[in-house]
PDB file of C-alpha atoms in Angstrom:
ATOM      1  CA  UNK A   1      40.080  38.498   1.228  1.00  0.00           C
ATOM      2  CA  UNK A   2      38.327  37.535   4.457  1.00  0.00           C
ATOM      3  CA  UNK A   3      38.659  38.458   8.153  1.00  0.00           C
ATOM      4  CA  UNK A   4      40.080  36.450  10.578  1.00  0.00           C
ATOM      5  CA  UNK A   5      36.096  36.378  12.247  1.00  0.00           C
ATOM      6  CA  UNK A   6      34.454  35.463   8.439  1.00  0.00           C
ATOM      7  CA  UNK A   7      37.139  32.641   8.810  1.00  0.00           C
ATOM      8  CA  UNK A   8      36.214  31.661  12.742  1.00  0.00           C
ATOM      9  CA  UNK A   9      32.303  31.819  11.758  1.00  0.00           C
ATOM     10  CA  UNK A  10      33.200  29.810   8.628  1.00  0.00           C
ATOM     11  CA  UNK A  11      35.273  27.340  11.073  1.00  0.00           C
ATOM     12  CA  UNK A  12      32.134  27.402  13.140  1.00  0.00           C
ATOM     13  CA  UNK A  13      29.436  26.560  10.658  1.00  0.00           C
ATOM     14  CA  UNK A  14      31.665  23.998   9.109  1.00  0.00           C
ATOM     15  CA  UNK A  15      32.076  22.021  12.492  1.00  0.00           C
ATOM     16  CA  UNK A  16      28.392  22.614  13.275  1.00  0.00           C
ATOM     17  CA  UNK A  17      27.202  20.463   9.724  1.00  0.00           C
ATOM     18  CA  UNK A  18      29.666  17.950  10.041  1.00  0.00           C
ATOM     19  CA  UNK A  19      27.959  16.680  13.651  1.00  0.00           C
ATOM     20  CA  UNK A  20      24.640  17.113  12.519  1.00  0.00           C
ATOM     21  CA  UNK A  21      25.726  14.808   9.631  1.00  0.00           C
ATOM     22  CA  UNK A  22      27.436  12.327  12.045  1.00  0.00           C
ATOM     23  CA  UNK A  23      24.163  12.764  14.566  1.00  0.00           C
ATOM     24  CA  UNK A  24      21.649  11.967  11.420  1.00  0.00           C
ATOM     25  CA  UNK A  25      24.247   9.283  10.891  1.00  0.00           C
ATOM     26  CA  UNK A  26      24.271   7.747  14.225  1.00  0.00           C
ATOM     27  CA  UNK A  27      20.422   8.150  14.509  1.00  0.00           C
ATOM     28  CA  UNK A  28      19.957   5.986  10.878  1.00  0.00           C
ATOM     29  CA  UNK A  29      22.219   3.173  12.403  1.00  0.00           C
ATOM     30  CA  UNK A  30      20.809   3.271  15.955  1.00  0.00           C
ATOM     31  CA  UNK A  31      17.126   2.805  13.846  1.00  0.00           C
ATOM     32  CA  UNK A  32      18.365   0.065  11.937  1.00  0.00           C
ATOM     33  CA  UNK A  33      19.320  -1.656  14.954  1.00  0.00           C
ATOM     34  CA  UNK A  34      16.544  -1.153  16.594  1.00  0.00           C
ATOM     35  CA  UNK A  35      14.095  -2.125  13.867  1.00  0.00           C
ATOM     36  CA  UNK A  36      16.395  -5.509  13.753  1.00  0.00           C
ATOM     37  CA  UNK A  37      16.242  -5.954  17.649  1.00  0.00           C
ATOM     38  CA  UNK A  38      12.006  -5.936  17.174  1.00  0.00           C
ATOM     39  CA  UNK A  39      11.915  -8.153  14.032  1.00  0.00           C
ATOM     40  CA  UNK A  40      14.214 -10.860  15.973  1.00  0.00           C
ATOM     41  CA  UNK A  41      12.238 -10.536  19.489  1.00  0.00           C
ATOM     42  CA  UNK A  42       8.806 -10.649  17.497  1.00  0.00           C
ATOM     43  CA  UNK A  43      10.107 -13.939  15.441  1.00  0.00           C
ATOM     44  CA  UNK A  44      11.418 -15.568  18.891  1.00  0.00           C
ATOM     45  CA  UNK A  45       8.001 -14.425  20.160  1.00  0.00           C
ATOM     46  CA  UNK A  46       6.204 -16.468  17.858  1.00  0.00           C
ATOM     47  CA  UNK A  47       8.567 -19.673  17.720  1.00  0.00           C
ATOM     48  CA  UNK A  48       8.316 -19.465  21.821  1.00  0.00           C
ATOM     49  CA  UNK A  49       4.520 -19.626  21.086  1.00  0.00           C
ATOM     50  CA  UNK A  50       4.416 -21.968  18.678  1.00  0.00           C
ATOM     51  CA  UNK A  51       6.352 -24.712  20.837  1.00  0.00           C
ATOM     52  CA  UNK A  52       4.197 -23.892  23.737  1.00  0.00           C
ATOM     53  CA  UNK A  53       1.132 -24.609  21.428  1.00  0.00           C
ATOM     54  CA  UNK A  54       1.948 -27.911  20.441  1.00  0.00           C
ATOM     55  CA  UNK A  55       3.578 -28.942  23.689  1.00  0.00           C
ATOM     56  CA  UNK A  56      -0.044 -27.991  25.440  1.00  0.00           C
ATOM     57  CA  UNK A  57      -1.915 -29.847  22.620  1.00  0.00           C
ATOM     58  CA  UNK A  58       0.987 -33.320  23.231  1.00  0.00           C
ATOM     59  CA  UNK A  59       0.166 -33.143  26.523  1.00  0.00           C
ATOM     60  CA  UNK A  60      -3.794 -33.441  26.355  1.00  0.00           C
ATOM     61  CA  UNK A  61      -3.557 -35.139  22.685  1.00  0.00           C
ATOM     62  CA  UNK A  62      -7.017 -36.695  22.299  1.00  0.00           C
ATOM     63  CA  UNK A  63      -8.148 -36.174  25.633  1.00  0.00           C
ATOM     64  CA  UNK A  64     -10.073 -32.903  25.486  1.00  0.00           C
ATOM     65  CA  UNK A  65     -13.355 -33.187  27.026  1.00  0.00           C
ATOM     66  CA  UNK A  66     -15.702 -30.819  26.039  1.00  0.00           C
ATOM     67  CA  UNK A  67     -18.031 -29.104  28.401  1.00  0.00           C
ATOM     68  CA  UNK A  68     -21.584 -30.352  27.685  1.00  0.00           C
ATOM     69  CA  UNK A  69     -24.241 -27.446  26.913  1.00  0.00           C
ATOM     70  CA  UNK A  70     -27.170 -29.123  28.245  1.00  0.00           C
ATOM     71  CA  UNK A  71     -28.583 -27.863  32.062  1.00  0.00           C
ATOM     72  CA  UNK A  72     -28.010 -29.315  35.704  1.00  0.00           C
ATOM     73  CA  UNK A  73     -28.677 -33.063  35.395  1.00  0.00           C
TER      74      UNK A  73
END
C-alpha cells in the first residue's frame, strides 16, 4: 500500500505529463497553422506579382525603347 504523499507525488507527476502532452499538442497545431499562414501569403505573393507583371508589360506593350549603347552623338 502507498502513502497518502506517494499518492500526492503520483497526482503530481500525472498532472505534470498530461500538460506537457497538451503543450506539445498545442505547439504541433500552432506549427501547422503557421506553416499554412506562409504557404498562402507566399502564393498571394506571387499571384500579386504576377498581375503586376503583366499589367506593367499591357501598359508599355510594344513600346519599349531601348537605350542605345553607342556614345554622345
Amino acid at each position: 500500500m502507498t502513502s497518502h504523499v506517494e499518492q500526492q507525488i503520483s497526482a503530481r507527476i500525472a498532472a505534470v505529463r498530461a500538460r506537457r502532452e497538451r503543450q506539445a499538442a498545442d505547439r504541433a497545431a500552432r506549427s501547422a497553422q503557421r506553416a499554412h499562414g506562409v504557404a498562402a501569403r507566399h502564393a498571394a505573393k506571387l499571384r500579386r506579382l504576377a498581375q503586376q507583371g503583366r499589367t506593367a508589360f499591357e501598359q508599355r506593350g510594344d513600346q519599349i525603347e531601348r537605350p542605345s549603347r553607342g556614345g554622345a552623338a
